[in-house]
Amino acid sequence: MNHPHESAAPALRRLLDLLASGAATEDFADVLADARRRGASAAVLAEIDDATWQALRVHRTLRQHRRREAELTALFDTAGDLAASRDLDTVLQAIVRRARLLLGTDTAYLTLPDEAAGDTYMRVTDGSVSVLFQTLRLSLGDGLGGLVAQTARPYATPDYRNDARFHHTGMIDAGVLDEGLVAIIGVPLLIGGQVIGVLFAADRTPRAFSPDEVALLCSLAAHAAIALDTAKSLADTRAALAELNAANELVRAHSAAVQRAEQAHDRLTDLVLHGAEVPDVAAAVAALLGGEIAVLDAEGEPLAGRSAPAAELAEAFAASRAEGRSVRHGEQWVCAVLAGHDALGTMVLRGRPDLDDADRRLFERASVVTALLLLLRRSVAETENRIRGELLTDLLTAPERDPAGLTARGRRLGVDLARPHLVLVAEPADGKGDDRGRLAGAARRYLFGSRGVSAEHGETVVLLTPVESGGTDDPEATARQAAERLARLAGFPVTVGAGRPAAGPSALAASYTEGLRCVRALRVLGRAGEGASARALGFLGVLLGDGHDVDGFVGATLGPLLAYDARRGTELVRTLRAYFDCGGSLTRAKDELHVHVNTVVQRLDRVEALLGRDWNHPERSLELQLALRLQLLAAS
């Protein structure tokens, strides 16, 4: 029944209340149904139906606004995260979580490219429960994500497993199945048109994603791209700063090294200019490097510091010479001291096994300074030796012409001819005159650092060495040592003859003549390349020597027999004389001595024990017979 005063106002007020309270859509339909049940007129029902439709439009708009407000809030929060946080993992995790909440999906995840492997990997996940899915890797073009990365466009599917648009692979499908995903949406992370990742949201039930949801996910993906780009920029900036700091440290270290090198150079230069010797330079370098420095000459003889066996350093020296740099040798450093291709010696650093580049260059510079110093000293020594050599030549040529003048001239040159000297006469063992120049240079190096003098004289090289106070004056030992060292320095065998120690021009000239005859005797005896004195040549020395040291020769030859006879009261010397006088016949010797032949044999056995088994060899027996005759002459 119609009521004349019936109105739709109560229903309209109810619709407004529903709008205000945010009621569900179904509640709006109940208002029209209640009006029908009350028997409202058709006009009222039409008005209520129209109002309901308008209310639903308003309700839908409000709901969209609220959703948009939530989305904007999420985007603002994400932007705030980007501004406040420098932790990339935290920002990406927040973006993925908001994507899942805003779209209302079961999971959300983000993949990034792996340039080294040439595929993409799971960077962040939210809501995932499958380990297999969390470790998936996608190649370009594979699956939904691979297609998004390849085309740089968003893709969505309500049922991924049955969607033929995507290239399905066994591994990807297994991961999706293990996670239970059905509906998936993926959008690209873009920087300058380049895809740097993909953001996903997925449900475990079929679902169609609206354009608004796609747009929302794209907005979140843009924020994720910004976060990644910012992180990369920060990383690049940090790397650049680190490189800059490293460069600054290198510059500072280089500057300090240059300053230290300059100071070291000034220090070494100052030492050289003030006339320092090699030990002074070695001590300064040792103080600069905080180690121990040794300098060896070309023969391995120490010029400063502790010596080292030359054989142990030979390999390291060869390597340093070839490389032109110092080399490490065990716990020490070795540097060849060179002047061009001429090896002047070796510098050794101990106590600094870990040598940095700056100190290594300082060590090498010290070797150059040492080479210059040795060259300077050698040049001075050669000049002095040349002037002194002229004195030596005049001394040997005409000693009687002006002995006092020669002595005075020698004093002015630092050579005291009044003091005892040894005269050494040297010649190449093969007798080639072409090698005399090299031998003369070797003689100068042999005498370097001493007060000796050398000069070329005739076909030989003569060396005049002072007999130091308290030192040895043994011509034999000196001649042997000189022959060995001169051979090493010259590079070929050298024969050396020594005269007896002498003082004064005349005596020194006579000593030279004796040494010269000794060299010739060594050549005749087939002993070229050896060193000896006249006394060491036995009876030949007696014949060659001007002094004819008979007692010395007899004592050196028969000494053991004379001492034995004096101590035991035996007659070994008399028995030996009888044996030689009888032509080596035991029978005639026993008659001469009036003893049994066995006694003669026993005495000769004792002679052999005292003199050696070669006593009866021709050369030795000749010396023994000469000594026996000289003994008789001396006793008569």
PDB file of N, CA, C and O in Angstrom, residues 466-498:
ATOM      1  N   PRO A 466     157.503  -2.980   0.003  1.00  0.00           N
ATOM      2  CA  PRO A 466     158.233  -2.782   1.267  1.00  0.00           C
ATOM      3  C   PRO A 466     157.974  -3.916   2.240  1.00  0.00           C
ATOM      4  O   PRO A 466     156.883  -4.481   2.285  1.00  0.00           O
ATOM      5  N   VAL A 467     159.015  -4.262   3.007  1.00  0.00           N
ATOM      6  CA  VAL A 467     158.874  -5.245   4.080  1.00  0.00           C
ATOM      7  C   VAL A 467     158.382  -4.482   5.297  1.00  0.00           C
ATOM      8  O   VAL A 467     159.119  -3.681   5.882  1.00  0.00           O
ATOM      9  N   GLU A 468     157.107  -4.699   5.648  1.00  0.00           N
ATOM     10  CA  GLU A 468     156.516  -3.943   6.749  1.00  0.00           C
ATOM     11  C   GLU A 468     157.141  -4.357   8.065  1.00  0.00           C
ATOM     12  O   GLU A 468     157.558  -5.510   8.256  1.00  0.00           O
ATOM     13  N   SER A 469     157.161  -3.407   8.992  1.00  0.00           N
ATOM     14  CA  SER A 469     157.704  -3.679  10.323  1.00  0.00           C
ATOM     15  C   SER A 469     156.860  -4.751  11.002  1.00  0.00           C
ATOM     16  O   SER A 469     155.636  -4.618  11.104  1.00  0.00           O
ATOM     17  N   GLY A 470     157.495  -5.816  11.449  1.00  0.00           N
ATOM     18  CA  GLY A 470     156.777  -6.900  12.103  1.00  0.00           C
ATOM     19  C   GLY A 470     156.147  -7.865  11.118  1.00  0.00           C
ATOM     20  O   GLY A 470     155.563  -8.872  11.523  1.00  0.00           O
ATOM     21  N   GLY A 471     156.233  -7.571   9.786  1.00  0.00           N
ATOM     22  CA  GLY A 471     155.635  -8.443   8.785  1.00  0.00           C
ATOM     23  C   GLY A 471     156.622  -9.499   8.323  1.00  0.00           C
ATOM     24  O   GLY A 471     157.780  -9.564   8.739  1.00  0.00           O
ATOM     25  N   THR A 472     156.136 -10.351   7.404  1.00  0.00           N
ATOM     26  CA  THR A 472     156.986 -11.416   6.900  1.00  0.00           C
ATOM     27  C   THR A 472     157.901 -10.889   5.799  1.00  0.00           C
ATOM     28  O   THR A 472     157.528 -10.015   5.020  1.00  0.00           O
ATOM     29  N   ASP A 473     159.119 -11.416   5.741  1.00  0.00           N
ATOM     30  CA  ASP A 473     160.029 -11.087   4.652  1.00  0.00           C
ATOM     31  C   ASP A 473     160.398 -12.358   3.900  1.00  0.00           C
ATOM     32  O   ASP A 473     161.491 -12.475   3.348  1.00  0.00           O
ATOM     33  N   ASP A 474     159.477 -13.348   3.909  1.00  0.00           N
ATOM     34  CA  ASP A 474     159.709 -14.633   3.273  1.00  0.00           C
ATOM     35  C   ASP A 474     159.520 -14.483   1.769  1.00  0.00           C
ATOM     36  O   ASP A 474     158.387 -14.368   1.279  1.00  0.00           O
ATOM     37  N   PRO A 475     160.596 -14.467   0.980  1.00  0.00           N
ATOM     38  CA  PRO A 475     160.465 -14.286  -0.467  1.00  0.00           C
ATOM     39  C   PRO A 475     159.679 -15.414  -1.123  1.00  0.00           C
ATOM     40  O   PRO A 475     158.925 -15.192  -2.070  1.00  0.00           O
ATOM     41  N   GLU A 476     159.861 -16.644  -0.616  1.00  0.00           N
ATOM     42  CA  GLU A 476     159.191 -17.803  -1.223  1.00  0.00           C
ATOM     43  C   GLU A 476     157.671 -17.671  -1.140  1.00  0.00           C
ATOM     44  O   GLU A 476     156.955 -17.788  -2.137  1.00  0.00           O
ATOM     45  N   ALA A 477     157.140 -17.396   0.073  1.00  0.00           N
ATOM     46  CA  ALA A 477     155.691 -17.283   0.261  1.00  0.00           C
ATOM     47  C   ALA A 477     155.136 -16.097  -0.529  1.00  0.00           C
ATOM     48  O   ALA A 477     154.068 -16.190  -1.152  1.00  0.00           O
ATOM     49  N   THR A 478     155.884 -14.980  -0.502  1.00  0.00           N
ATOM     50  CA  THR A 478     155.424 -13.792  -1.227  1.00  0.00           C
ATOM     51  C   THR A 478     155.354 -14.059  -2.726  1.00  0.00           C
ATOM     52  O   THR A 478     154.405 -13.656  -3.405  1.00  0.00           O
ATOM     53  N   ALA A 479     156.353 -14.760  -3.271  1.00  0.00           N
ATOM     54  CA  ALA A 479     156.369 -15.066  -4.706  1.00  0.00           C
ATOM     55  C   ALA A 479     155.206 -15.974  -5.090  1.00  0.00           C
ATOM     56  O   ALA A 479     154.551 -15.779  -6.126  1.00  0.00           O
ATOM     57  N   ARG A 480     154.918 -16.986  -4.277  1.00  0.00           N
ATOM     58  CA  ARG A 480     153.804 -17.890  -4.576  1.00  0.00           C
ATOM     59  C   ARG A 480     152.472 -17.134  -4.576  1.00  0.00           C
ATOM     60  O   ARG A 480     151.636 -17.288  -5.480  1.00  0.00           O
ATOM     61  N   GLN A 481     152.249 -16.319  -3.517  1.00  0.00           N
ATOM     62  CA  GLN A 481     151.000 -15.559  -3.427  1.00  0.00           C
ATOM     63  C   GLN A 481     150.868 -14.580  -4.598  1.00  0.00           C
ATOM     64  O   GLN A 481     149.788 -14.422  -5.185  1.00  0.00           O
ATOM     65  N   ALA A 482     151.990 -13.930  -4.959  1.00  0.00           N
ATOM     66  CA  ALA A 482     151.948 -12.971  -6.063  1.00  0.00           C
ATOM     67  C   ALA A 482     151.609 -13.671  -7.380  1.00  0.00           C
ATOM     68  O   ALA A 482     150.840 -13.149  -8.197  1.00  0.00           O
ATOM     69  N   ALA A 483     152.180 -14.860  -7.612  1.00  0.00           N
ATOM     70  CA  ALA A 483     151.893 -15.595  -8.839  1.00  0.00           C
ATOM     71  C   ALA A 483     150.410 -15.946  -8.927  1.00  0.00           C
ATOM     72  O   ALA A 483     149.792 -15.833  -9.997  1.00  0.00           O
ATOM     73  N   GLU A 484     149.816 -16.356  -7.817  1.00  0.00           N
ATOM     74  CA  GLU A 484     148.392 -16.726  -7.821  1.00  0.00           C
ATOM     75  C   GLU A 484     147.500 -15.512  -8.087  1.00  0.00           C
ATOM     76  O   GLU A 484     146.602 -15.556  -8.932  1.00  0.00           O
ATOM     77  N   ARG A 485     147.753 -14.417  -7.365  1.00  0.00           N
ATOM     78  CA  ARG A 485     146.883 -13.238  -7.514  1.00  0.00           C
ATOM     79  C   ARG A 485     147.066 -12.555  -8.859  1.00  0.00           C
ATOM     80  O   ARG A 485     146.108 -12.110  -9.484  1.00  0.00           O
ATOM     81  N   LEU A 486     148.296 -12.450  -9.314  1.00  0.00           N
ATOM     82  CA  LEU A 486     148.533 -11.826 -10.621  1.00  0.00           C
ATOM     83  C   LEU A 486     147.883 -12.642 -11.730  1.00  0.00           C
ATOM     84  O   LEU A 486     147.369 -12.079 -12.709  1.00  0.00           O
ATOM     85  N   ALA A 487     147.886 -13.953 -11.595  1.00  0.00           N
ATOM     86  CA  ALA A 487     147.233 -14.800 -12.600  1.00  0.00           C
ATOM     87  C   ALA A 487     145.732 -14.540 -12.624  1.00  0.00           C
ATOM     88  O   ALA A 487     145.115 -14.473 -13.692  1.00  0.00           O
ATOM     89  N   ARG A 488     145.118 -14.397 -11.438  1.00  0.00           N
ATOM     90  CA  ARG A 488     143.673 -14.112 -11.385  1.00  0.00           C
ATOM     91  C   ARG A 488     143.374 -12.750 -11.981  1.00  0.00           C
ATOM     92  O   ARG A 488     142.388 -12.571 -12.712  1.00  0.00           O
ATOM     93  N   LEU A 489     144.203 -11.754 -11.681  1.00  0.00           N
ATOM     94  CA  LEU A 489     143.955 -10.400 -12.160  1.00  0.00           C
ATOM     95  C   LEU A 489     144.218 -10.273 -13.666  1.00  0.00           C
ATOM     96  O   LEU A 489     143.507  -9.556 -14.371  1.00  0.00           O
ATOM     97  N   ALA A 490     145.248 -10.969 -14.159  1.00  0.00           N
ATOM     98  CA  ALA A 490     145.612 -10.844 -15.570  1.00  0.00           C
ATOM     99  C   ALA A 490     144.796 -11.775 -16.458  1.00  0.00           C
ATOM    100  O   ALA A 490     144.588 -11.489 -17.637  1.00  0.00           O
ATOM    101  N   GLY A 491     144.338 -12.882 -15.897  1.00  0.00           N
ATOM    102  CA  GLY A 491     143.558 -13.821 -16.692  1.00  0.00           C
ATOM    103  C   GLY A 491     144.397 -14.867 -17.397  1.00  0.00           C
ATOM    104  O   GLY A 491     143.900 -15.571 -18.272  1.00  0.00           O
ATOM    105  N   PHE A 492     145.666 -15.003 -17.017  1.00  0.00           N
ATOM    106  CA  PHE A 492     146.535 -16.039 -17.594  1.00  0.00           C
ATOM    107  C   PHE A 492     147.627 -16.354 -16.567  1.00  0.00           C
ATOM    108  O   PHE A 492     147.926 -15.555 -15.677  1.00  0.00           O
ATOM    109  N   PRO A 493     148.272 -17.547 -16.677  1.00  0.00           N
ATOM    110  CA  PRO A 493     149.304 -17.924 -15.697  1.00  0.00           C
ATOM    111  C   PRO A 493     150.481 -16.960 -15.728  1.00  0.00           C
ATOM    112  O   PRO A 493     150.879 -16.460 -16.787  1.00  0.00           O
ATOM    113  N   VAL A 494     151.042 -16.714 -14.541  1.00  0.00           N
ATOM    114  CA  VAL A 494     152.157 -15.769 -14.398  1.00  0.00           C
ATOM    115  C   VAL A 494     153.259 -16.443 -13.591  1.00  0.00           C
ATOM    116  O   VAL A 494     153.004 -17.098 -12.569  1.00  0.00           O
ATOM    117  N   THR A 495     154.487 -16.292 -14.054  1.00  0.00           N
ATOM    118  CA  THR A 495     155.658 -16.803 -13.334  1.00  0.00           C
ATOM    119  C   THR A 495     156.286 -15.649 -12.546  1.00  0.00           C
ATOM    120  O   THR A 495     156.481 -14.554 -13.087  1.00  0.00           O
ATOM    121  N   VAL A 496     156.614 -15.902 -11.286  1.00  0.00           N
ATOM    122  CA  VAL A 496     157.159 -14.861 -10.417  1.00  0.00           C
ATOM    123  C   VAL A 496     158.417 -15.390  -9.732  1.00  0.00           C
ATOM    124  O   VAL A 496     158.410 -16.465  -9.129  1.00  0.00           O
ATOM    125  N   GLY A 497     159.496 -14.626  -9.842  1.00  0.00           N
ATOM    126  CA  GLY A 497     160.725 -14.936  -9.118  1.00  0.00           C
ATOM    127  C   GLY A 497     161.016 -13.837  -8.120  1.00  0.00           C
ATOM    128  O   GLY A 497     160.851 -12.655  -8.423  1.00  0.00           O
ATOM    129  N   ALA A 498     161.435 -14.228  -6.925  1.00  0.00           N
ATOM    130  CA  ALA A 498     161.688 -13.254  -5.866  1.00  0.00           C
ATOM    131  C   ALA A 498     163.171 -13.238  -5.515  1.00  0.00           C
ATOM    132  O   ALA A 498     163.800 -14.302  -5.341  1.00  0.00           O
TER     133      ALA A 498
END
